[in-house]
C-alpha positions as a Markdown table, in Angstrom:
| # | Residue | x | y | z |
|---|---|---|---|---|
| 1 | Met | 0.2 | -0.4 | 0.0 |
| 2 | Gly | 1.6 | 3.6 | -1.1 |
| 3 | Ser | 2.4 | 6.1 | 1.7 |
| 4 | Leu | 0.5 | 9.4 | 2.2 |
| 5 | Cys | 1.9 | 11.7 | 4.8 |
| 6 | Ser | -0.3 | 14.1 | 6.9 |
| 7 | Lys | 1.0 | 17.2 | 8.6 |
| 8 | Gly | 3.1 | 16.5 | 11.8 |
| 9 | Glu | 3.1 | 12.8 | 10.7 |
| 10 | Lys | 5.7 | 11.1 | 8.3 |
| 11 | Ile | 3.0 | 7.9 | 7.2 |
| 12 | Asn | -0.1 | 8.0 | 6.6 |
| 13 | Pro | -2.2 | 5.5 | 4.4 |
| 14 | His | -5.6 | 6.0 | 6.3 |
| 15 | Ile | -7.5 | 9.3 | 4.8 |
| 16 | Arg | -10.6 | 10.3 | 6.3 |
| 17 | Val | -13.2 | 12.0 | 3.7 |
| 18 | Ile | -16.4 | 13.4 | 5.3 |
| 19 | Thr | -19.8 | 14.1 | 2.8 |
| 20 | Leu | -21.7 | 17.2 | 3.6 |
| 21 | Gly | -24.7 | 18.8 | 2.6 |
| 22 | Val | -28.1 | 19.8 | 3.5 |
| 23 | Ser | -31.0 | 17.1 | 3.9 |
| 24 | Gly | -31.6 | 15.1 | 1.0 |
| 25 | Ser | -28.7 | 15.9 | -1.4 |
| 26 | Gly | -27.7 | 12.4 | -2.0 |
| 27 | Lys | -24.8 | 12.0 | 0.9 |
| 28 | Ser | -26.2 | 8.7 | 2.3 |
| 29 | Thr | -26.9 | 7.0 | -1.1 |
| 30 | Phe | -22.9 | 7.7 | -2.4 |
| 31 | Ala | -22.1 | 6.2 | 0.9 |
| 32 | Lys | -24.0 | 3.3 | 0.6 |
| 33 | Gln | -22.5 | 2.9 | -2.8 |
| 34 | Met | -19.1 | 2.8 | -1.2 |
| 35 | Lys | -20.2 | 0.0 | 0.8 |
| 36 | Ile | -21.4 | -1.9 | -2.0 |
| 37 | Leu | -18.5 | -1.1 | -4.3 |
| 38 | His | -15.9 | -2.2 | -1.2 |
| 39 | Ser | -17.1 | -4.5 | 1.0 |
| 40 | Asn | -21.1 | -5.0 | 0.7 |
| 41 | Phe | -23.8 | -5.4 | 3.2 |
| 42 | Ser | -24.1 | -8.5 | 5.7 |
| 43 | His | -27.3 | -10.7 | 5.4 |
| 44 | Gln | -28.2 | -8.9 | 8.7 |
| 45 | Glu | -28.2 | -5.2 | 6.9 |
| 46 | Met | -29.9 | -6.4 | 4.0 |
| 47 | Leu | -33.0 | -8.0 | 6.1 |
| 48 | Asn | -33.1 | -4.2 | 8.1 |
| 49 | Phe | -33.2 | -2.5 | 4.9 |
| 50 | Gly | -36.4 | -4.9 | 3.7 |
| 51 | Asn | -38.2 | -3.0 | 7.1 |
| 52 | Leu | -36.8 | 0.5 | 6.3 |
| 53 | Ile | -38.6 | 0.4 | 2.9 |
| 54 | Arg | -41.1 | -0.7 | 3.8 |
| 55 | Gln | -41.3 | 2.0 | 6.3 |
| 56 | Asn | -40.5 | 4.5 | 3.2 |
| 57 | Ile | -43.5 | 3.4 | 1.0 |
| 58 | Val | -46.1 | 3.7 | 4.4 |
| 59 | Ala | -44.5 | 6.9 | 4.9 |
| 60 | Gly | -44.3 | 7.4 | 0.9 |
| 61 | Met | -48.2 | 7.6 | 0.8 |
| 62 | Ala | -49.2 | 9.2 | 4.2 |
| 63 | Glu | -47.4 | 12.2 | 3.0 |
| 64 | Leu | -49.1 | 12.3 | -0.2 |
| 65 | Cys | -52.6 | 11.5 | 1.1 |
| 66 | Arg | -51.8 | 14.5 | 4.2 |
| 67 | Tyr | -51.1 | 16.7 | 0.8 |
| 68 | Ile | -54.4 | 15.6 | -0.8 |
| 69 | Gly | -55.8 | 15.7 | 2.0 |
| 70 | Asn | -55.5 | 19.3 | 2.5 |
| 71 | Arg | -55.2 | 20.7 | -0.8 |
| 72 | Lys | -57.2 | 18.4 | -3.1 |
| 73 | Arg | -59.5 | 16.7 | -1.1 |
| 74 | Glu | -62.6 | 17.5 | -3.3 |
| 75 | Lys | -61.1 | 15.4 | -6.4 |
| 76 | Phe | -60.9 | 12.0 | -3.9 |
| 77 | Lys | -65.0 | 10.7 | -3.4 |
| 78 | Gly | -66.1 | 7.9 | -1.5 |
| 79 | Glu | -64.3 | 4.8 | -1.0 |
| 80 | Met | -61.4 | 6.5 | -2.5 |
| 81 | Leu | -61.5 | 9.7 | 0.3 |
| 82 | Asp | -61.9 | 6.9 | 2.9 |
| 83 | His | -58.4 | 5.8 | 1.8 |
| 84 | Val | -56.9 | 8.9 | 1.6 |
| 85 | Leu | -57.9 | 9.7 | 5.2 |
| 86 | Tyr | -56.6 | 6.2 | 6.4 |
| 87 | Phe | -53.1 | 6.9 | 5.3 |
| 88 | Ala | -53.4 | 10.7 | 6.3 |
| 89 | Glu | -53.7 | 9.5 | 9.8 |
| 90 | Ile | -51.9 | 6.9 | 10.1 |
| 91 | Asp | -48.9 | 6.0 | 11.8 |
| 92 | Glu | -46.3 | 5.2 | 9.1 |
| 93 | Tyr | -43.3 | 4.2 | 11.8 |
| 94 | Asp | -45.6 | 2.0 | 13.6 |
| 95 | Thr | -47.6 | -0.1 | 11.3 |
| 96 | Asp | -47.7 | -3.8 | 10.4 |
| 97 | Phe | -47.0 | -4.2 | 6.4 |
| 98 | Ser | -50.0 | -6.6 | 5.8 |
| 99 | Asp | -51.7 | -7.4 | 2.9 |
| 100 | Gln | -54.6 | -5.4 | 3.8 |
| 101 | Leu | -52.5 | -2.6 | 4.0 |
| 102 | Val | -50.9 | -3.1 | 0.7 |
| 103 | Glu | -54.3 | -3.7 | -0.7 |
| 104 | Lys | -55.1 | -0.3 | 0.1 |
| 105 | Leu | -51.8 | 1.2 | -1.2 |
| 106 | Leu | -52.6 | -0.5 | -4.6 |
| 107 | Phe | -55.9 | 0.8 | -4.3 |
| 108 | Leu | -55.1 | 4.1 | -4.3 |
| 109 | Trp | -52.0 | 4.0 | -6.9 |
| 110 | Asn | -54.2 | 2.4 | -9.6 |
| 111 | His | -56.4 | 5.1 | -8.9 |
| 112 | Lys | -55.4 | 8.0 | -12.4 |
| 113 | Gly | -56.2 | 10.6 | -9.7 |
| 114 | Thr | -53.5 | 9.7 | -7.2 |
| 115 | Val | -50.6 | 9.6 | -9.6 |
| 116 | Lys | -51.3 | 12.7 | -11.2 |
| 117 | Val | -51.2 | 14.4 | -7.8 |
| 118 | Trp | -47.8 | 12.2 | -6.8 |
| 119 | Arg | -46.2 | 13.5 | -10.6 |
| 120 | Tyr | -47.3 | 16.9 | -9.6 |
| 121 | Tyr | -46.6 | 16.8 | -5.9 |
| 122 | Thr | -42.8 | 15.2 | -6.6 |
| 123 | Lys | -41.7 | 18.1 | -8.7 |
| 124 | Tyr | -41.7 | 20.4 | -5.8 |
| 125 | Asn | -41.5 | 18.5 | -2.8 |
| 126 | Ser | -40.6 | 15.4 | -0.7 |
| 127 | Leu | -37.8 | 13.3 | 0.3 |
| 128 | Glu | -39.8 | 9.9 | 1.6 |
| 129 | Ile | -41.9 | 9.8 | -1.7 |
| 130 | Ser | -39.7 | 10.2 | -4.2 |
| 131 | Gln | -38.7 | 6.6 | -5.3 |
| 132 | Phe | -42.4 | 5.7 | -5.1 |
| 133 | Glu | -43.2 | 4.9 | -8.4 |
| 134 | Tyr | -40.4 | 2.4 | -7.7 |
| 135 | Trp | -41.5 | 0.6 | -4.7 |
| 136 | Met | -44.8 | 0.4 | -6.6 |
| 137 | Glu | -43.3 | -1.2 | -9.6 |
| 138 | His | -41.8 | -3.8 | -7.1 |
| 139 | Ile | -44.7 | -4.3 | -4.6 |
| 140 | Asp | -45.5 | -7.6 | -5.4 |
| 141 | Arg | -41.8 | -8.6 | -4.5 |
| 142 | Ile | -41.7 | -6.3 | -1.7 |
| 143 | Arg | -44.9 | -7.7 | 0.5 |
| 144 | Glu | -43.6 | -11.2 | 0.0 |
| 145 | Thr | -42.6 | -12.6 | 4.2 |
| 146 | Asp | -39.6 | -13.6 | 2.8 |
| 147 | Tyr | -38.5 | -10.2 | 0.7 |
| 148 | Thr | -34.6 | -9.6 | 0.9 |
| 149 | Pro | -34.1 | -6.5 | -0.8 |
| 150 | Thr | -32.2 | -6.3 | -3.8 |
| 151 | Leu | -28.6 | -4.2 | -4.2 |
| 152 | Asp | -31.0 | -1.8 | -6.1 |
| 153 | Asp | -33.4 | -1.3 | -4.0 |
| 154 | Val | -31.1 | -0.5 | -0.5 |
| 155 | Ile | -29.6 | 2.1 | -2.8 |
| 156 | Arg | -33.0 | 4.2 | -3.3 |
| 157 | Ala | -33.9 | 3.3 | 0.5 |
| 158 | Arg | -34.3 | 6.5 | 2.3 |
| 159 | Gln | -33.0 | 6.9 | 6.1 |
| 160 | Ile | -32.3 | 10.3 | 7.6 |
| 161 | Thr | -28.6 | 10.3 | 9.3 |
| 162 | Thr | -28.5 | 11.4 | 12.5 |
| 163 | Gly | -24.9 | 11.9 | 14.0 |
| 164 | Ala | -22.1 | 10.4 | 11.4 |
| 165 | Tyr | -22.2 | 7.0 | 9.5 |
| 166 | Val | -18.8 | 5.6 | 9.0 |
| 167 | Thr | -17.9 | 3.1 | 5.7 |
| 168 | Asn | -14.4 | 1.4 | 5.9 |
| 169 | Phe | -12.6 | 0.2 | 3.4 |
| 170 | Ser | -9.4 | 0.0 | 1.3 |
| 171 | Ser | -8.0 | 0.2 | -1.8 |
| 172 | Gln | -4.3 | -0.2 | -3.1 |
| 173 | Glu | -3.8 | 3.5 | -2.7 |
| 174 | Ala | -4.7 | 4.0 | 1.4 |
| 175 | Asp | -7.3 | 2.9 | 4.1 |
| 176 | Trp | -10.2 | 5.0 | 3.2 |
| 177 | Glu | -13.1 | 5.9 | 6.4 |
| 178 | Ile | -16.3 | 8.1 | 4.9 |
| 179 | Ile | -18.0 | 9.6 | 7.2 |
| 180 | Asp | -21.4 | 10.5 | 6.1 |
| 181 | Ala | -23.0 | 13.7 | 8.3 |
| 182 | Gly | -26.2 | 14.4 | 8.9 |
| 183 | Gly | -27.3 | 17.6 | 6.3 |
| 184 | Gln | -30.5 | 18.6 | 8.7 |
| 185 | Lys | -29.8 | 21.9 | 10.9 |
| 186 | Pro | -29.2 | 20.6 | 13.8 |
| 187 | Glu | -27.1 | 17.8 | 12.5 |
| 188 | Arg | -24.8 | 20.3 | 10.4 |
| 189 | Met | -23.8 | 22.0 | 13.8 |
| 190 | Lys | -21.9 | 19.0 | 14.6 |
| 191 | Trp | -19.6 | 19.4 | 11.6 |
| 192 | Arg | -17.2 | 21.5 | 12.6 |
| 193 | Lys | -16.8 | 19.3 | 15.7 |
| 194 | Ile | -16.2 | 16.6 | 13.7 |
| 195 | Ala | -13.3 | 17.9 | 12.0 |
| 196 | Glu | -11.8 | 19.2 | 15.3 |
| 197 | Thr | -11.9 | 15.7 | 16.8 |
| 198 | Ser | -9.6 | 14.2 | 13.7 |
| 199 | Pro | -8.0 | 15.2 | 11.1 |
| 200 | Ile | -10.1 | 15.4 | 7.6 |
| 201 | His | -8.7 | 15.3 | 4.8 |
| 202 | Ala | -11.2 | 15.8 | 2.2 |
| 203 | Ile | -14.6 | 17.0 | 2.1 |
| 204 | Ile | -17.1 | 16.1 | -1.0 |
| 205 | Tyr | -20.1 | 18.6 | -0.6 |
| 206 | Phe | -23.6 | 17.9 | -2.4 |
| 207 | Ile | -25.8 | 20.1 | -4.1 |
| 208 | Ala | -29.0 | 18.5 | -5.3 |
| 209 | Leu | -29.4 | 20.3 | -9.1 |
| 210 | Asp | -33.1 | 19.8 | -9.1 |
| 211 | Glu | -33.8 | 21.8 | -6.0 |
| 212 | Tyr | -33.7 | 25.1 | -7.3 |
| 213 | Asn | -37.3 | 25.5 | -7.3 |
| 214 | Thr | -38.2 | 23.5 | -4.0 |
| 215 | Pro | -39.0 | 25.2 | -1.1 |
| 216 | Ser | -36.4 | 25.2 | 2.1 |
| 217 | Pro | -37.7 | 23.9 | 4.8 |
| 218 | Glu | -35.8 | 25.7 | 6.5 |
| 219 | Asn | -36.7 | 29.0 | 5.1 |
| 220 | Glu | -39.4 | 29.1 | 2.8 |
| 221 | Ser | -38.2 | 32.5 | 1.7 |
| 222 | Ile | -35.3 | 30.5 | -0.4 |
| 223 | Thr | -34.9 | 27.4 | -2.3 |
| 224 | Lys | -33.1 | 24.3 | -0.9 |
| 225 | Leu | -30.5 | 25.1 | -3.8 |
| 226 | Gln | -30.4 | 28.4 | -2.3 |
| 227 | Leu | -29.8 | 27.0 | 1.2 |
| 228 | Ser | -27.1 | 24.5 | 0.2 |
| 229 | Leu | -25.1 | 27.5 | -1.8 |
| 230 | Asn | -25.2 | 29.0 | 1.6 |
| 231 | Val | -24.4 | 26.1 | 3.8 |
| 232 | Phe | -21.3 | 25.7 | 1.6 |
| 233 | Glu | -20.0 | 28.9 | 1.2 |
| 234 | Asp | -19.7 | 28.7 | 5.3 |
| 235 | Ile | -18.0 | 25.6 | 4.8 |
| 236 | Val | -15.8 | 25.7 | 2.0 |
| 237 | Asn | -14.4 | 29.2 | 3.5 |
| 238 | Asp | -13.9 | 27.8 | 7.1 |
| 239 | Glu | -10.2 | 28.0 | 8.4 |
| 240 | Ile | -10.6 | 24.6 | 9.4 |
| 241 | Phe | -11.0 | 23.2 | 6.2 |
| 242 | His | -8.4 | 25.4 | 4.3 |
| 243 | Asp | -5.9 | 22.6 | 4.0 |
| 244 | Val | -8.5 | 20.0 | 3.2 |
| 245 | Cys | -9.0 | 18.8 | -0.3 |
| 246 | Lys | -13.1 | 20.2 | -1.7 |
| 247 | Ile | -14.9 | 18.3 | -4.0 |
| 248 | Val | -18.7 | 19.3 | -5.0 |
| 249 | Phe | -20.9 | 16.5 | -6.7 |
| 250 | Leu | -23.5 | 18.2 | -8.3 |
| 251 | Asn | -26.0 | 15.7 | -7.9 |
| 252 | Lys | -29.3 | 14.2 | -8.9 |
| 253 | Val | -28.7 | 15.3 | -12.5 |
| 254 | Asp | -31.1 | 13.0 | -13.7 |
| 255 | Ala | -34.2 | 14.7 | -11.9 |
| 256 | Phe | -32.9 | 18.2 | -12.9 |
| 257 | Ser | -33.0 | 16.7 | -16.5 |
| 258 | Ser | -36.3 | 15.4 | -16.1 |
| 259 | Lys | -37.7 | 18.9 | -14.4 |
| 260 | Leu | -36.6 | 21.2 | -17.6 |
| 261 | Glu | -38.4 | 18.9 | -19.6 |
| 262 | Ser | -41.4 | 20.3 | -18.2 |
| 263 | Lys | -42.0 | 23.9 | -19.5 |
| 264 | Arg | -43.5 | 25.0 | -15.9 |
| 265 | His | -40.1 | 24.0 | -14.4 |
| 266 | Trp | -38.5 | 25.7 | -16.7 |
| 267 | Asn | -40.2 | 28.9 | -16.3 |
| 268 | Ser | -39.3 | 28.5 | -12.9 |
| 269 | Phe | -36.0 | 27.8 | -13.5 |
| 270 | Gln | -35.6 | 31.3 | -15.3 |
| 271 | Glu | -38.1 | 32.9 | -12.6 |
| 272 | Thr | -35.3 | 31.6 | -10.1 |
| 273 | Tyr | -32.2 | 32.6 | -12.5 |
| 274 | Pro | -33.2 | 35.6 | -14.4 |
| 275 | Glu | -29.8 | 36.8 | -15.6 |
| 276 | Tyr | -29.3 | 33.1 | -17.3 |
| 277 | Gln | -30.5 | 33.8 | -21.1 |
| 278 | Asp | -28.8 | 30.6 | -22.3 |
| 279 | Lys | -30.7 | 27.7 | -24.1 |
| 280 | Arg | -33.2 | 24.7 | -22.3 |
| 281 | Lys | -30.2 | 22.7 | -22.2 |
| 282 | Val | -29.1 | 20.4 | -19.0 |
| 283 | Ser | -25.1 | 20.9 | -19.4 |
| 284 | Thr | -25.6 | 24.9 | -19.8 |
| 285 | Cys | -28.1 | 24.8 | -17.0 |
| 286 | Val | -25.3 | 23.0 | -15.0 |
| 287 | Lys | -22.7 | 24.6 | -16.0 |
| 288 | Tyr | -24.5 | 27.8 | -15.0 |
| 289 | Ile | -25.2 | 26.2 | -11.2 |
| 290 | Lys | -21.2 | 25.3 | -11.2 |
| 291 | Asn | -20.6 | 29.0 | -11.6 |
| 292 | Leu | -23.0 | 29.6 | -8.6 |
| 293 | Val | -20.9 | 27.3 | -6.8 |
| 294 | Leu | -17.6 | 28.5 | -7.6 |
| 295 | Asp | -18.2 | 32.0 | -7.1 |
| 296 | Arg | -18.9 | 31.5 | -3.1 |
| 297 | Val | -15.3 | 30.3 | -2.8 |
| 298 | Asp | -13.2 | 33.3 | -1.4 |
| 299 | Thr | -9.8 | 32.8 | -3.5 |
| 300 | Ser | -8.4 | 36.3 | -2.0 |
| 301 | Gly | -4.6 | 35.9 | -1.4 |
| 302 | Met | -4.6 | 32.3 | -3.8 |
| 303 | Ser | -2.5 | 32.6 | -7.0 |
| 304 | Asp | -4.5 | 31.5 | -10.0 |
| 305 | Glu | -3.0 | 28.0 | -10.2 |
| 306 | Glu | -4.2 | 27.3 | -6.2 |
| 307 | Ala | -7.9 | 29.0 | -7.1 |
| 308 | Asn | -8.1 | 26.6 | -9.9 |
| 309 | Met | -7.0 | 23.6 | -7.7 |
| 310 | Ser | -9.4 | 24.8 | -4.8 |
| 311 | Ile | -12.6 | 23.1 | -5.9 |
| 312 | Tyr | -13.2 | 20.2 | -8.0 |
| 313 | Thr | -17.0 | 19.8 | -9.4 |
| 314 | His | -18.5 | 16.7 | -10.7 |
| 315 | Val | -22.2 | 15.8 | -12.6 |
| 316 | Thr | -23.3 | 13.2 | -10.5 |
| 317 | Cys | -26.4 | 10.6 | -10.0 |
| 318 | Ala | -25.9 | 8.8 | -6.6 |
| 319 | Leu | -28.1 | 6.0 | -7.9 |
| 320 | Asp | -26.1 | 5.7 | -11.0 |
| 321 | Thr | -23.5 | 2.4 | -9.6 |
| 322 | Asp | -21.5 | 2.7 | -12.8 |
| 323 | Leu | -21.4 | 6.8 | -12.9 |
| 324 | Ile | -20.4 | 6.7 | -9.3 |
| 325 | Thr | -17.7 | 4.0 | -9.8 |
| 326 | Ser | -16.0 | 5.8 | -12.5 |
| 327 | Val | -16.5 | 9.1 | -10.7 |
| 328 | Trp | -14.7 | 7.7 | -7.7 |
| 329 | Asn | -11.7 | 6.7 | -9.2 |
| 330 | Val | -11.3 | 10.0 | -10.4 |
| 331 | Val | -11.9 | 11.6 | -6.9 |
| 332 | Lys | -9.9 | 9.3 | -5.5 |
| 333 | Glu | -6.8 | 11.1 | -7.4 |
| 334 | His | -7.7 | 14.1 | -6.7 |
| 335 | Ile | -7.7 | 13.8 | -3.1 |
| 336 | Ile | -4.2 | 11.8 | -3.0 |
| 337 | Phe | -2.8 | 14.5 | -5.1 |
| 338 | Ser | -4.4 | 17.3 | -2.7 |
| 339 | Arg | -2.4 | 15.3 | 0.2 |
| 340 | Leu | 0.6 | 14.5 | -2.0 |
| 341 | Arg | 1.1 | 18.5 | -3.0 |
| 342 | Ala | 0.4 | 19.3 | 0.9 |
| 343 | Cys | 3.4 | 17.1 | 1.9 |
| 344 | Lys | 5.4 | 19.0 | -1.0 |
| 345 | Met | 6.2 | 15.8 | -2.3 |
| 346 | Ile | 5.0 | 17.1 | -5.7 |
């Protein structure tokens, strides 16, 4: 295994990477991809994901039905409304995933009005419900008593990260420690403490591209993307991360591309960014957001070379294992190059 030095140490083949970003940006999906690629999950861990996935399904329908009950109730009558109210009032975290419950799920999902509301709602909101169509496509498999999730299922499972979840693995270059830090506001207050406890060698900051018109749950006067940029600015310019390799994943490009296909959401993009005068093209829109990210970096006092290497950016879809594998191979080079440069070995 190669040797990588750290300040004050002669040899440090152990590299600590922390993944940061606001809630729902894709950090935990990336962490699961790293686990799948390098060590995989135990049988018991897979079974635990099965319980989580079933909870995601119930929580997703509950979220949708609460929205219907508050905003679209007049469109649902009789037995349909009864089912809507059943899920709107359910305790999604303490409900048996019975055949009776699954039949209620299917009854609602097979109604075109439910699907229509879901398609509208997921363009602007939600974490629990974002993979709901996938779950319902596979509901017959998931409802089986001996259900064990596939890796594709695991990648899509949604679990809020509290504290820090650590994934360890080894490669030819080094031993890696990937720290998935929670992205909700109370959890973000812990980020600096993690860096103070033990040296961090790299940050991967996740920004969800598709959240350019999603209201922030923390401040409804701004979007989640604006919140993400604000948080990024605080982190990237914090002195404690001065010598850390900084990488940005412009994530969820698949959802972003899907949104831009809609005239309504394209108009929303133009309204959010009136200074954008280019074409309705994913690559140019992504480049525009990338420049918004780079504008938040304080490069004062840096040489042109240092400024150019201060931030590495990648356009990603954390659900795409092949893409993440390819990107990770490049990211490793960024991090190792940064460590060698810090050690004045290059």
